[in-house]
Each structure stands twice: as structure tokens, then as C-alpha cells.
mmCIF file of C-alpha atoms and ligand atoms in Angstrom:
data_model
loop_
_atom_site.group_PDB
_atom_site.id
_atom_site.type_symbol
_atom_site.label_atom_id
_atom_site.label_comp_id
_atom_site.label_asym_id
_atom_site.label_seq_id
_atom_site.Cartn_x
_atom_site.Cartn_y
_atom_site.Cartn_z
ATOM 1 C CA UNK A 1 -26.641 -61.989 -122.514
ATOM 2 C CA UNK A 2 -24.286 -62.711 -120.220
ATOM 3 C CA UNK A 3 -25.028 -63.714 -116.990
ATOM 4 C CA UNK A 4 -24.778 -66.119 -113.827
ATOM 5 C CA UNK A 5 -27.598 -67.593 -112.635
ATOM 6 C CA UNK A 6 -28.036 -67.223 -108.637
ATOM 7 C CA UNK A 7 -30.325 -67.631 -106.188
ATOM 8 C CA UNK A 8 -30.407 -67.355 -102.866
ATOM 9 C CA UNK A 9 -32.032 -67.344 -99.530
ATOM 10 C CA UNK A 10 -31.444 -66.125 -95.919
ATOM 11 C CA UNK A 11 -33.572 -66.634 -92.895
ATOM 12 C CA UNK A 12 -32.617 -64.064 -90.034
ATOM 13 C CA UNK A 13 -32.919 -65.393 -86.309
ATOM 14 C CA UNK A 14 -36.071 -64.576 -84.549
ATOM 15 C CA UNK A 15 -36.402 -63.743 -80.932
ATOM 16 C CA UNK A 16 -39.191 -65.962 -80.510
ATOM 17 C CA UNK A 17 -37.775 -69.121 -82.188
ATOM 18 C CA UNK A 18 -34.098 -68.305 -80.968
ATOM 19 C CA UNK A 19 -32.947 -69.855 -83.911
ATOM 20 C CA UNK A 20 -29.557 -68.883 -85.364
ATOM 21 C CA UNK A 21 -29.111 -67.234 -88.838
ATOM 22 C CA UNK A 22 -28.581 -69.815 -92.020
ATOM 23 C CA UNK A 23 -27.947 -68.756 -95.456
ATOM 24 C CA UNK A 24 -27.961 -70.914 -98.874
ATOM 25 C CA UNK A 25 -26.883 -69.676 -102.226
ATOM 26 C CA UNK A 26 -26.893 -71.744 -105.490
ATOM 27 C CA UNK A 27 -25.605 -71.438 -109.033
ATOM 28 C CA UNK A 28 -26.345 -72.471 -112.538
ATOM 29 C CA UNK A 29 -23.252 -71.454 -113.879
ATOM 30 C CA UNK A 30 -21.929 -68.465 -115.603
ATOM 31 C CA UNK A 31 -21.706 -67.991 -119.568
ATOM 32 C CA UNK A 32 -22.319 -66.367 -122.673
ATOM 33 C CA UNK A 33 -25.838 -67.262 -123.964
ATOM 34 C CA UNK A 34 -27.184 -65.754 -126.863
ATOM 35 C CA UNK A 35 -30.995 -64.834 -126.651
ATOM 36 C CA UNK A 36 -31.594 -67.197 -129.873
ATOM 37 C CA UNK A 37 -30.558 -70.192 -128.091
ATOM 38 C CA UNK A 38 -32.864 -69.850 -125.061
ATOM 39 C CA UNK A 39 -36.425 -69.650 -125.228
ATOM 40 C CA UNK A 40 -38.475 -68.088 -122.153
ATOM 41 C CA UNK A 41 -40.191 -71.316 -121.721
ATOM 42 C CA UNK A 42 -36.177 -73.011 -121.079
ATOM 43 C CA UNK A 43 -35.290 -69.974 -119.154
ATOM 44 C CA UNK A 44 -38.435 -70.425 -116.931
ATOM 45 C CA UNK A 45 -37.054 -74.208 -116.298
ATOM 46 C CA UNK A 46 -33.946 -73.101 -115.371
ATOM 47 C CA UNK A 47 -35.374 -70.894 -112.778
ATOM 48 C CA UNK A 48 -37.665 -73.441 -111.377
ATOM 49 C CA UNK A 49 -34.923 -76.078 -111.239
ATOM 50 C CA UNK A 50 -32.937 -73.624 -109.431
ATOM 51 C CA UNK A 51 -36.066 -72.800 -107.183
ATOM 52 C CA UNK A 52 -36.321 -76.607 -106.279
ATOM 53 C CA UNK A 53 -32.431 -76.979 -105.395
ATOM 54 C CA UNK A 54 -32.607 -73.929 -103.254
ATOM 55 C CA UNK A 55 -35.933 -75.515 -101.592
ATOM 56 C CA UNK A 56 -34.506 -78.763 -100.579
ATOM 57 C CA UNK A 57 -31.057 -77.093 -99.196
ATOM 58 C CA UNK A 58 -33.606 -74.657 -97.241
ATOM 59 C CA UNK A 59 -35.749 -77.334 -95.649
ATOM 60 C CA UNK A 60 -32.686 -79.220 -94.429
ATOM 61 C CA UNK A 61 -31.159 -75.574 -93.065
ATOM 62 C CA UNK A 62 -34.561 -75.157 -91.716
ATOM 63 C CA UNK A 63 -34.977 -77.888 -89.765
ATOM 64 C CA UNK A 64 -31.174 -77.266 -88.157
ATOM 65 C CA UNK A 65 -29.371 -79.565 -90.575
ATOM 66 C CA UNK A 66 -25.809 -79.029 -91.664
ATOM 67 C CA UNK A 67 -24.216 -76.705 -94.454
ATOM 68 C CA UNK A 68 -22.828 -79.923 -95.756
ATOM 69 C CA UNK A 69 -25.945 -82.016 -96.341
ATOM 70 C CA UNK A 70 -27.885 -78.647 -97.500
ATOM 71 C CA UNK A 71 -24.981 -77.982 -100.208
ATOM 72 C CA UNK A 72 -24.967 -81.932 -101.447
ATOM 73 C CA UNK A 73 -29.185 -81.965 -101.547
ATOM 74 C CA UNK A 74 -29.503 -78.561 -103.817
ATOM 75 C CA UNK A 75 -26.732 -79.812 -106.104
ATOM 76 C CA UNK A 76 -28.031 -83.209 -106.879
ATOM 77 C CA UNK A 77 -31.212 -81.129 -108.023
ATOM 78 C CA UNK A 78 -29.370 -79.552 -110.439
ATOM 79 C CA UNK A 79 -27.576 -82.646 -111.308
ATOM 80 C CA UNK A 80 -30.264 -84.844 -112.060
ATOM 81 C CA UNK A 81 -31.703 -81.596 -114.166
ATOM 82 C CA UNK A 82 -31.096 -81.783 -118.269
ATOM 83 C CA UNK A 83 -31.168 -77.710 -118.232
ATOM 84 C CA UNK A 84 -27.454 -77.494 -116.663
ATOM 85 C CA UNK A 85 -24.258 -79.083 -117.467
ATOM 86 C CA UNK A 86 -23.760 -81.522 -114.750
ATOM 87 C CA UNK A 87 -24.640 -84.958 -114.343
ATOM 88 C CA UNK A 88 -27.684 -85.301 -116.852
ATOM 89 C CA UNK A 89 -27.086 -82.667 -119.570
ATOM 90 C CA UNK A 90 -23.438 -82.614 -119.394
ATOM 91 C CA UNK A 91 -21.600 -81.035 -122.247
ATOM 92 C CA UNK A 92 -19.471 -83.597 -124.445
ATOM 93 C CA UNK A 93 -15.812 -84.365 -124.735
ATOM 94 C CA UNK A 94 -14.125 -83.884 -128.184
ATOM 95 C CA UNK A 95 -14.394 -87.704 -128.793
ATOM 96 C CA UNK A 96 -18.284 -87.617 -127.626
ATOM 97 C CA UNK A 97 -17.822 -89.373 -124.334
ATOM 98 C CA UNK A 98 -19.364 -87.091 -120.803
ATOM 99 C CA UNK A 99 -16.697 -87.059 -118.010
ATOM 100 C CA UNK A 100 -17.644 -85.739 -115.078
ATOM 101 C CA UNK A 101 -15.994 -83.604 -112.411
ATOM 102 C CA UNK A 102 -17.201 -82.755 -109.022
ATOM 103 C CA UNK A 103 -15.546 -81.378 -105.386
ATOM 104 C CA UNK A 104 -17.555 -80.521 -102.070
ATOM 105 C CA UNK A 105 -15.993 -79.042 -98.513
ATOM 106 C CA UNK A 106 -16.961 -79.024 -95.014
ATOM 107 C CA UNK A 107 -15.891 -75.472 -93.748
ATOM 108 C CA UNK A 108 -15.926 -77.337 -90.126
ATOM 109 C CA UNK A 109 -12.921 -79.561 -90.363
ATOM 110 C CA UNK A 110 -12.109 -78.675 -93.916
ATOM 111 C CA UNK A 111 -12.244 -82.288 -95.024
ATOM 112 C CA UNK A 112 -12.869 -82.149 -98.469
ATOM 113 C CA UNK A 113 -13.685 -84.840 -101.503
ATOM 114 C CA UNK A 114 -13.349 -84.724 -105.473
ATOM 115 C CA UNK A 115 -13.645 -86.758 -108.567
ATOM 116 C CA UNK A 116 -12.909 -85.853 -111.765
ATOM 117 C CA UNK A 117 -13.252 -88.064 -115.276
ATOM 118 C CA UNK A 118 -15.910 -90.070 -113.827
ATOM 119 C CA UNK A 119 -18.264 -91.952 -116.359
ATOM 120 C CA UNK A 120 -21.377 -93.676 -114.650
ATOM 121 C CA UNK A 121 -22.065 -92.336 -111.271
ATOM 122 C CA UNK A 122 -25.608 -90.493 -111.317
ATOM 123 C CA UNK A 123 -24.824 -88.067 -108.756
ATOM 124 C CA UNK A 124 -20.655 -87.211 -109.123
ATOM 125 C CA UNK A 125 -21.274 -85.051 -106.159
ATOM 126 C CA UNK A 126 -22.244 -87.494 -103.553
ATOM 127 C CA UNK A 127 -19.360 -89.722 -105.013
ATOM 128 C CA UNK A 128 -17.244 -86.428 -103.985
ATOM 129 C CA UNK A 129 -19.054 -86.784 -100.483
ATOM 130 C CA UNK A 130 -18.291 -90.675 -100.702
ATOM 131 C CA UNK A 131 -14.237 -90.047 -101.241
ATOM 132 C CA UNK A 132 -14.364 -87.214 -98.225
ATOM 133 C CA UNK A 133 -16.204 -89.269 -95.918
ATOM 134 C CA UNK A 134 -15.445 -92.902 -97.022
ATOM 135 C CA UNK A 135 -12.127 -92.799 -98.237
ATOM 136 C CA UNK A 136 -8.342 -91.718 -96.964
ATOM 137 C CA UNK A 137 -7.982 -89.294 -99.737
ATOM 138 C CA UNK A 138 -9.236 -86.297 -101.041
ATOM 139 C CA UNK A 139 -9.032 -86.500 -105.190
ATOM 140 C CA UNK A 140 -9.990 -89.703 -107.164
ATOM 141 C CA UNK A 141 -9.814 -89.939 -111.180
ATOM 142 C CA UNK A 142 -11.328 -91.594 -113.829
ATOM 143 C CA UNK A 143 -11.944 -95.577 -113.679
ATOM 144 C CA UNK A 144 -10.497 -95.629 -110.239
ATOM 145 C CA UNK A 145 -13.110 -92.913 -109.219
ATOM 146 C CA UNK A 146 -15.935 -95.130 -110.915
ATOM 147 C CA UNK A 147 -14.559 -98.255 -109.613
ATOM 148 C CA UNK A 148 -14.744 -96.517 -106.169
ATOM 149 C CA UNK A 149 -18.190 -95.521 -106.749
ATOM 150 C CA UNK A 150 -19.383 -98.972 -107.618
ATOM 151 C CA UNK A 151 -18.033 -100.431 -104.759
ATOM 152 C CA UNK A 152 -20.052 -97.580 -102.237
ATOM 153 C CA UNK A 153 -23.073 -98.680 -104.151
ATOM 154 C CA UNK A 154 -24.005 -95.401 -105.268
ATOM 155 C CA UNK A 155 -26.641 -95.366 -107.916
ATOM 156 C CA UNK A 156 -24.952 -96.119 -111.383
ATOM 157 C CA UNK A 157 -26.370 -95.181 -114.939
ATOM 158 C CA UNK A 158 -25.846 -96.331 -118.681
ATOM 159 C CA UNK A 159 -23.362 -93.524 -120.374
ATOM 160 C CA UNK A 160 -26.205 -92.164 -122.542
ATOM 161 C CA UNK A 161 -28.428 -91.687 -119.398
ATOM 162 C CA UNK A 162 -25.960 -88.460 -119.319
ATOM 163 C CA UNK A 163 -26.584 -87.349 -122.989
ATOM 164 C CA UNK A 164 -28.848 -84.758 -124.532
ATOM 165 C CA UNK A 165 -29.225 -83.914 -128.332
ATOM 166 C CA UNK A 166 -28.535 -80.096 -127.608
ATOM 167 C CA UNK A 167 -25.285 -80.866 -126.008
ATOM 168 C CA UNK A 168 -24.723 -83.298 -129.120
ATOM 169 C CA UNK A 169 -25.580 -80.098 -131.243
ATOM 170 C CA UNK A 170 -23.147 -78.067 -129.170
ATOM 171 C CA UNK A 171 -20.172 -80.218 -129.911
ATOM 172 C CA UNK A 172 -20.965 -81.028 -133.948
ATOM 173 C CA UNK A 173 -21.348 -77.080 -133.984
ATOM 174 C CA UNK A 174 -17.929 -76.904 -131.849
ATOM 175 C CA UNK A 175 -16.055 -78.800 -134.237
ATOM 176 C CA UNK A 176 -17.272 -77.098 -137.588
ATOM 177 C CA UNK A 177 -16.297 -74.050 -136.470
ATOM 178 C CA UNK A 178 -13.034 -75.151 -135.030
ATOM 179 C CA UNK A 179 -13.630 -72.724 -132.410
ATOM 180 C CA UNK A 180 -11.413 -72.606 -129.487
ATOM 181 C CA UNK A 181 -11.641 -75.229 -126.703
ATOM 182 C CA UNK A 182 -11.907 -72.355 -124.270
ATOM 183 C CA UNK A 183 -14.452 -70.338 -126.146
ATOM 184 C CA UNK A 184 -16.850 -69.458 -123.273
ATOM 185 C CA UNK A 185 -20.076 -69.893 -125.311
ATOM 186 C CA UNK A 186 -19.497 -73.390 -125.089
ATOM 187 C CA UNK A 187 -19.355 -74.052 -121.224
ATOM 188 C CA UNK A 188 -22.353 -72.711 -119.696
ATOM 189 C CA UNK A 189 -24.461 -74.226 -116.644
ATOM 190 C CA UNK A 190 -22.058 -75.617 -114.196
ATOM 191 C CA UNK A 191 -23.884 -76.122 -110.784
ATOM 192 C CA UNK A 192 -22.845 -75.033 -107.152
ATOM 193 C CA UNK A 193 -24.137 -74.146 -103.662
ATOM 194 C CA UNK A 194 -22.637 -72.685 -100.656
ATOM 195 C CA UNK A 195 -24.355 -72.879 -97.262
ATOM 196 C CA UNK A 196 -23.661 -71.176 -93.571
ATOM 197 C CA UNK A 197 -26.165 -73.336 -91.199
ATOM 198 C CA UNK A 198 -27.368 -72.455 -87.863
ATOM 199 C CA UNK A 199 -24.705 -73.857 -85.661
ATOM 200 C CA UNK A 200 -21.944 -71.324 -87.819
ATOM 201 C CA UNK A 201 -20.492 -73.918 -90.032
ATOM 202 C CA UNK A 202 -20.142 -73.405 -93.888
ATOM 203 C CA UNK A 203 -19.992 -75.896 -96.496
ATOM 204 C CA UNK A 204 -19.299 -75.877 -100.559
ATOM 205 C CA UNK A 205 -20.124 -77.910 -103.580
ATOM 206 C CA UNK A 206 -19.554 -77.935 -107.548
ATOM 207 C CA UNK A 207 -20.307 -80.011 -109.861
ATOM 208 C CA UNK A 208 -19.863 -79.982 -113.618
ATOM 209 C CA UNK A 209 -19.110 -81.804 -116.897
ATOM 210 C CA UNK A 210 -16.378 -79.218 -118.015
ATOM 211 C CA UNK A 211 -16.149 -77.926 -121.312
ATOM 212 C CA UNK A 212 -17.919 -79.001 -124.550
ATOM 213 C CA UNK A 213 -14.776 -80.320 -126.924
ATOM 214 C CA UNK A 214 -12.610 -80.867 -123.914
ATOM 215 C CA UNK A 215 -9.539 -83.128 -124.782
ATOM 216 C CA UNK A 216 -6.875 -85.234 -123.177
ATOM 217 C CA UNK A 217 -8.127 -85.684 -120.223
ATOM 218 C CA UNK A 218 -8.534 -82.017 -119.183
ATOM 219 C CA UNK A 219 -9.521 -80.826 -115.772
ATOM 220 C CA UNK A 220 -10.756 -77.548 -115.199
ATOM 221 C CA UNK A 221 -11.128 -76.000 -111.758
ATOM 222 C CA UNK A 222 -14.202 -77.475 -110.742
ATOM 223 C CA UNK A 223 -13.173 -80.598 -108.821
ATOM 224 C CA UNK A 224 -10.124 -78.975 -107.596
ATOM 225 C CA UNK A 225 -9.853 -77.863 -104.256
ATOM 226 C CA UNK A 226 -8.975 -74.174 -103.766
ATOM 227 C CA UNK A 227 -9.926 -73.573 -106.864
ATOM 228 C CA UNK A 228 -13.561 -74.435 -107.986
ATOM 229 C CA UNK A 229 -14.688 -75.077 -104.270
ATOM 230 C CA UNK A 230 -13.221 -74.132 -100.661
ATOM 231 C CA UNK A 231 -14.966 -74.020 -97.640
ATOM 232 C CA UNK A 232 -13.600 -72.707 -94.327
ATOM 233 C CA UNK A 233 -15.593 -71.725 -91.166
ATOM 234 C CA UNK A 234 -12.905 -69.100 -90.398
ATOM 235 C CA UNK A 235 -13.251 -67.512 -93.858
ATOM 236 C CA UNK A 236 -16.720 -68.590 -95.734
ATOM 237 C CA UNK A 237 -17.230 -70.710 -98.732
ATOM 238 C CA UNK A 238 -17.028 -70.328 -102.143
ATOM 239 C CA UNK A 239 -18.426 -72.254 -105.550
ATOM 240 C CA UNK A 240 -17.048 -70.961 -108.500
ATOM 241 C CA UNK A 241 -17.840 -71.695 -112.429
ATOM 242 C CA UNK A 242 -16.213 -69.950 -115.213
ATOM 243 C CA UNK A 243 -13.092 -70.246 -117.192
ATOM 244 C CA UNK A 244 -11.468 -73.303 -115.387
ATOM 245 C CA UNK A 245 -8.011 -72.703 -116.283
ATOM 246 C CA UNK A 246 -7.964 -69.332 -115.106
ATOM 247 C CA UNK A 247 -9.378 -69.863 -111.643
ATOM 248 C CA UNK A 248 -6.987 -72.694 -111.426
ATOM 249 C CA UNK A 249 -3.835 -70.300 -111.857
ATOM 250 C CA UNK A 250 -5.506 -68.019 -109.666
ATOM 251 C CA UNK A 251 -6.225 -70.283 -106.941
ATOM 252 C CA UNK A 252 -9.718 -68.325 -107.059
ATOM 253 C CA UNK A 253 -11.627 -70.058 -104.332
ATOM 254 C CA UNK A 254 -8.991 -70.391 -101.596
ATOM 255 C CA UNK A 255 -7.757 -66.946 -102.464
ATOM 256 C CA UNK A 256 -11.525 -65.353 -101.802
ATOM 257 C CA UNK A 257 -11.142 -67.252 -98.304
ATOM 258 C CA UNK A 258 -7.914 -66.370 -97.464
ATOM 259 C CA UNK A 259 -8.561 -62.652 -98.234
ATOM 260 C CA UNK A 260 -11.602 -62.377 -95.800
ATOM 261 C CA UNK A 261 -9.896 -64.455 -93.121
ATOM 262 C CA UNK A 262 -6.425 -63.369 -92.626
ATOM 263 C CA UNK A 263 -7.430 -59.482 -93.823
ATOM 264 C CA UNK A 264 -11.015 -59.100 -92.621
ATOM 265 C CA UNK A 265 -11.814 -58.340 -96.256
ATOM 266 C CA UNK A 266 -15.543 -57.983 -96.780
ATOM 267 C CA UNK A 267 -16.781 -61.069 -98.679
ATOM 268 C CA UNK A 268 -18.131 -58.836 -102.338
ATOM 269 C CA UNK A 269 -15.279 -57.230 -102.159
ATOM 270 C CA UNK A 270 -12.609 -60.190 -101.655
ATOM 271 C CA UNK A 271 -14.806 -61.636 -104.607
ATOM 272 C CA UNK A 272 -14.488 -58.713 -106.520
ATOM 273 C CA UNK A 273 -10.810 -58.402 -106.075
ATOM 274 C CA UNK A 274 -10.096 -62.050 -107.009
ATOM 275 C CA UNK A 275 -12.450 -62.067 -109.967
ATOM 276 C CA UNK A 276 -10.527 -59.117 -111.329
ATOM 277 C CA UNK A 277 -7.133 -60.992 -111.314
ATOM 278 C CA UNK A 278 -8.607 -63.704 -113.213
ATOM 279 C CA UNK A 279 -10.010 -60.819 -115.654
ATOM 280 C CA UNK A 280 -7.070 -59.616 -116.153
ATOM 281 C CA UNK A 281 -4.996 -62.649 -117.191
ATOM 282 C CA UNK A 282 -7.887 -63.245 -119.981
ATOM 283 C CA UNK A 283 -10.254 -65.464 -117.964
ATOM 284 C CA UNK A 284 -13.895 -64.911 -117.274
ATOM 285 C CA UNK A 285 -16.587 -66.071 -114.563
ATOM 286 C CA UNK A 286 -18.390 -65.756 -111.430
ATOM 287 C CA UNK A 287 -18.533 -66.807 -107.883
ATOM 288 C CA UNK A 288 -20.994 -67.224 -105.151
ATOM 289 C CA UNK A 289 -19.747 -66.720 -101.599
ATOM 290 C CA UNK A 290 -21.086 -66.985 -98.054
ATOM 291 C CA UNK A 291 -19.966 -66.398 -94.417
ATOM 292 C CA UNK A 292 -20.954 -65.872 -90.856
ATOM 293 C CA UNK A 293 -21.547 -62.288 -90.560
ATOM 294 C CA UNK A 294 -20.803 -61.957 -87.079
ATOM 295 C CA UNK A 295 -17.846 -63.878 -86.624
ATOM 296 C CA UNK A 296 -16.163 -61.958 -89.446
ATOM 297 C CA UNK A 297 -17.426 -58.482 -87.891
ATOM 298 C CA UNK A 298 -15.491 -60.339 -85.200
ATOM 299 C CA UNK A 299 -12.477 -61.099 -86.695
ATOM 300 C CA UNK A 300 -12.405 -57.952 -88.160
ATOM 301 C CA UNK A 301 -12.637 -55.683 -84.750
ATOM 302 C CA UNK A 302 -9.728 -57.961 -83.342
ATOM 303 C CA UNK A 303 -7.537 -57.101 -86.619
ATOM 304 C CA UNK A 304 -8.533 -53.918 -86.580
ATOM 305 C CA UNK A 305 -7.022 -52.974 -83.188
ATOM 306 C CA UNK A 306 -3.937 -55.978 -83.604
ATOM 307 C CA UNK A 307 -5.097 -57.730 -80.907
ATOM 308 C CA UNK A 308 -4.398 -61.606 -81.323
ATOM 309 C CA UNK A 309 -4.275 -62.682 -77.487
ATOM 310 C CA UNK A 310 -5.225 -62.566 -73.794
ATOM 311 C CA UNK A 311 -7.188 -59.263 -73.005
ATOM 312 C CA UNK A 312 -8.844 -59.246 -76.294
ATOM 313 C CA UNK A 313 -10.373 -62.487 -75.613
ATOM 314 C CA UNK A 314 -12.336 -61.244 -72.145
ATOM 315 C CA UNK A 315 -13.957 -58.616 -75.000
ATOM 316 C CA UNK A 316 -14.721 -60.468 -77.703
ATOM 317 C CA UNK A 317 -15.384 -64.068 -76.093
ATOM 318 C CA UNK A 318 -13.135 -67.078 -75.775
ATOM 319 C CA UNK A 319 -15.331 -69.288 -77.664
ATOM 320 C CA UNK A 320 -15.336 -66.912 -80.749
ATOM 321 C CA UNK A 321 -11.675 -66.646 -80.488
ATOM 322 C CA UNK A 322 -10.963 -70.217 -80.471
ATOM 323 C CA UNK A 323 -13.422 -71.116 -82.888
ATOM 324 C CA UNK A 324 -11.692 -68.287 -85.223
ATOM 325 C CA UNK A 325 -8.623 -69.377 -84.759
ATOM 326 C CA UNK A 326 -7.582 -65.982 -83.878
ATOM 327 C CA UNK A 327 -5.905 -66.514 -80.332
ATOM 328 C CA UNK A 328 -2.875 -68.704 -79.789
ATOM 329 C CA UNK A 329 -3.399 -68.363 -76.057
ATOM 330 C CA UNK A 330 -6.436 -67.098 -73.852
ATOM 331 C CA UNK A 331 -6.356 -66.326 -70.293
ATOM 332 C CA UNK A 332 -9.874 -66.450 -69.135
ATOM 333 C CA UNK A 333 -10.819 -65.934 -65.441
ATOM 334 C CA UNK A 334 -13.473 -67.562 -63.685
ATOM 335 C CA UNK A 335 -15.564 -64.503 -63.035
ATOM 336 C CA UNK A 336 -15.463 -63.588 -66.434
ATOM 337 C CA UNK A 337 -16.677 -66.854 -68.434
ATOM 338 C CA UNK A 338 -19.095 -67.036 -65.496
ATOM 339 C CA UNK A 339 -17.711 -69.962 -63.249
ATOM 340 C CA UNK A 340 -15.738 -72.965 -62.985
ATOM 341 C CA UNK A 341 -18.063 -75.444 -65.194
ATOM 342 C CA UNK A 342 -17.948 -72.691 -67.871
ATOM 343 C CA UNK A 343 -13.860 -72.441 -67.808
ATOM 344 C CA UNK A 344 -13.618 -76.515 -68.224
ATOM 345 C CA UNK A 345 -16.045 -76.194 -71.027
ATOM 346 C CA UNK A 346 -13.792 -73.553 -73.128
ATOM 347 C CA UNK A 347 -10.705 -75.705 -71.718
ATOM 348 C CA UNK A 348 -11.948 -78.482 -73.651
ATOM 349 C CA UNK A 349 -12.704 -76.420 -76.592
ATOM 350 C CA UNK A 350 -9.577 -74.564 -76.598
ATOM 351 C CA UNK A 351 -7.684 -77.992 -75.774
ATOM 352 C CA UNK A 352 -9.349 -79.628 -79.009
ATOM 353 C CA UNK A 353 -8.419 -76.583 -81.316
ATOM 354 C CA UNK A 354 -4.995 -76.992 -79.755
ATOM 355 C CA UNK A 355 -5.001 -73.174 -78.358
ATOM 356 C CA UNK A 356 -3.289 -73.096 -75.244
ATOM 357 C CA UNK A 357 -5.063 -72.135 -71.686
ATOM 358 C CA UNK A 358 -3.692 -69.975 -69.288
ATOM 359 C CA UNK A 359 -6.000 -70.148 -66.187
ATOM 360 C CA UNK A 360 -6.014 -66.219 -64.925
ATOM 361 C CA UNK A 361 -4.046 -65.793 -61.754
ATOM 362 C CA UNK A 362 -3.749 -62.182 -61.212
ATOM 363 C CA UNK A 363 -7.421 -61.747 -60.227
ATOM 364 C CA UNK A 364 -6.911 -64.534 -57.758
ATOM 365 C CA UNK A 365 -3.608 -65.188 -56.723
ATOM 366 C CA UNK A 366 -1.566 -68.394 -57.018
ATOM 367 C CA UNK A 367 -3.869 -70.646 -54.925
ATOM 368 C CA UNK A 368 -6.916 -70.612 -57.164
ATOM 369 C CA UNK A 369 -4.021 -70.787 -60.169
ATOM 370 C CA UNK A 370 -3.223 -73.985 -58.913
ATOM 371 C CA UNK A 371 -6.272 -75.562 -58.481
ATOM 372 C CA UNK A 372 -7.432 -74.578 -61.693
ATOM 373 C CA UNK A 373 -4.247 -75.745 -62.955
ATOM 374 C CA UNK A 374 -5.001 -79.218 -61.353
ATOM 375 C CA UNK A 375 -8.751 -79.833 -62.623
ATOM 376 C CA UNK A 376 -7.215 -78.795 -65.992
ATOM 377 C CA UNK A 377 -4.312 -81.302 -66.137
ATOM 378 C CA UNK A 378 -6.739 -84.089 -64.570
ATOM 379 C CA UNK A 379 -9.085 -83.178 -67.151
ATOM 380 C CA UNK A 380 -6.408 -83.249 -69.946
ATOM 381 C CA UNK A 381 -7.261 -79.965 -71.042
ATOM 382 C CA UNK A 382 -4.352 -78.218 -70.370
ATOM 383 C CA UNK A 383 -0.631 -78.172 -72.683
ATOM 384 C CA UNK A 384 2.229 -78.780 -70.579
ATOM 385 C CA UNK A 385 3.217 -75.581 -72.065
ATOM 386 C CA UNK A 386 0.648 -73.322 -70.549
ATOM 387 C CA UNK A 387 1.834 -75.522 -67.136
ATOM 388 C CA UNK A 388 5.108 -74.292 -67.244
ATOM 389 C CA UNK A 389 3.885 -70.433 -68.062
ATOM 390 C CA UNK A 390 2.169 -70.799 -64.783
ATOM 391 C CA UNK A 391 5.046 -71.432 -62.600
HETATM 392 N N1 LIG B 401 -15.479 -74.116 -114.440
HETATM 393 C C1 LIG B 401 -15.809 -75.179 -115.709
HETATM 394 C C2 LIG B 401 -14.688 -76.188 -116.056
HETATM 395 O O1 LIG B 401 -13.707 -75.072 -116.616
HETATM 396 C C3 LIG B 401 -16.855 -74.960 -116.565
HETATM 397 C C4 LIG B 401 -17.812 -73.893 -116.029
HETATM 398 O O2 LIG B 401 -17.679 -73.468 -114.741
HETATM 399 O O3 LIG B 401 -18.624 -73.388 -116.657
HETATM 400 O O4 LIG B 401 -14.680 -76.949 -116.465
#
């Protein structure tokens, strides 16, 4: 039996509450599980843990919390559960140790944090987040990552906290059979989560012990930003699981996001196409993907019409265009955006996103354009280049 354990939750907006849509998907790894190795009780325990993880993240999103907080909370629950190959219950290295990998990414800012080969941190996903938020770096490894974790005051545990008899048995079997270190049967149970929050931001998180019998400091895809994890509001959020060596070579998570962002490819199609590449090289695995459907549809329409600037802005909405990074220059008019105040807000957004704002002089003549220009310059809203375009 081969399956990817994925549970998802989705809440659509209700007019009464006027709440925006949010989405959360969690996974408990992909791999081959022989029926003989999984009892109905074990399967029920795995599904119950996934439900619990889903509930923890859903509580955060339902209360208007961030996608980033939600994916971290969900993954922590699965790290604490010995049924998964992440945190407690992780697989053993060839030398009988446990070396943990994790990564997290915020689609709002594309900030990211990752760790590999950590040995004492109870929740590696929390350490990945600390790397993202409390260090100047993105990726820390081994002793250095352990040291940073202690300095940050994160919960530390003895090495044997992570160990389970089942994983020890798998290592013994692995060694006695002398099977390939890449045999997929021995790498089940990586965990991950992707979410879209009610503010339209996405995030992704992945955590794993890697592969049974891994040697020589081997690093899989899970802690590699762009391979096992990626999040970009303009595209999507992805968490992968499977044969890490192939995920790295294909750059799976980033490739899916890039296809969605640049070509307007739908999530399912992007995932299918990229996983087909993994297969064509000889790899295997699965991904979970989430995105902002409304934004994606708008971007797609834009692309289909070959529109990138100006006029389409009035049709598709300046805010969306700026947020989507779909326009380099926008030319809003006071009437179209509903007043000067609104125009000033849009100008602030545009300045933050490095989008050039050109007040629309066509409708109002140079007089008003000059006034707008003055307001914009006084507030630091406008870049010099757009000023000269006004003349
Ligand atoms: N992708 C992980 C790795 O290669 C393993 C897994 O997802 O099961 O380390």
C-alpha cells in the first residue's frame, strides 16, 4: 500500500461574518507501508495525530492568526508524536544516532529559516523559525545549530528522547538486508504543513529525521528552501516528502511555485508536472500545495491578456496588482480609486513594493497631476523616475 497521508481543512468566507477564506493542509509523509507493518490501531493513531495537528493550526487561522503560526503549530504536534519521522520517532542514522532537519518559510516576505543535523532540540521546526527571526542567516547545521538553539532558550532534550524501538528495528533490518540507503520503505513519516491565512498570506513548514541509515552527514530536501519547502504569496506554499535526493535535483517546491507565479499554472497541474519530473529521474514522493485562488485567477487573467501595466490596473485593482508583483508601473486616477485618501494609501503600498506610481494626468490635466505629485513627493510616496515621467 503506497500513500501520502494528507488531511486538509478549508473554511470559506461567510457573508455574515465577512471573514476571508483560510486553508490548511498537513501531511504525515509518503512512502511504502506494508500492510504487515501497520496495524489498524497504528493507522488510527496516525490519523488521530494528523487531526490534532490540523485542529491546532485551524484554531489559529480561524481566530485570524497567521499562516506562519499555523504551520509551525501543526508541525510541532507531529514532531511530538512518535508515529512520525520527525522529532520524537525519527529514523536512525547508520551510526545509530538521530539527526533532525526542518525548514519554514513565510510567503508574505519570503523570509525563511532551516536547520540540519540537530540533535537536542525538542521541536526542530521552532528552531528553524528562530533561525529565520532571530539570526541573520537562513540555514544552520549540526553543532552550530544546536548551540544557537541553546542560546535561544529553546526546549532541549536528551538524545534518547527521540528514539523508539520501532525505528531501532528498522535500522537493524536495514543493515542486515544491506538494502540501498535510498530504499523508499525506510523513509516513511516526514511531516509538513502549508496554509493560507485570512489576510491572503501563505506559509510552509517541513520537519524530518531524514532516511534510515543515512551516512556521512547526508542532508535531504526537507531543510532545503526551494527543494522540500517554499512559500511565496505570489505563487503558493509547498511542503514535500519523498526521495530527497531527487527533490533537491528538481528543486521541487520552488519549481511548483514558479510555474504557478509565472505561467499561471493551476496548483494540481503544477504539482503533477513537477512530480512527473521527479519520477522521470527515478525518484518518488508527494507534495501538498496551497495558494490564494482569487489572486491566482486574477493573475491568470492578466497573463492571458498579456497585460502587465497601467490600464489593466483599473480593471483588476491596484492593490492586487501591487501585491501580486504583476505591475511595474501603475497609473491610478483619483476617481477610479475613490478619492485622494485612497490614492495616498495605494501610493504607500506601491512605494513599499517598489512599484512606480504615475498619477493619471490624462483625466485631470497637468494641474491636478502636479498636486498629486506634490502630495506624493511630500509623503515620500513617489520615486524620482516617476516624477520625471510626469513632465
Ligand atoms: N524527504 C525526506 C528526506 O529525503 C524523507 C521523506 O520525506 O520521507 O530526507
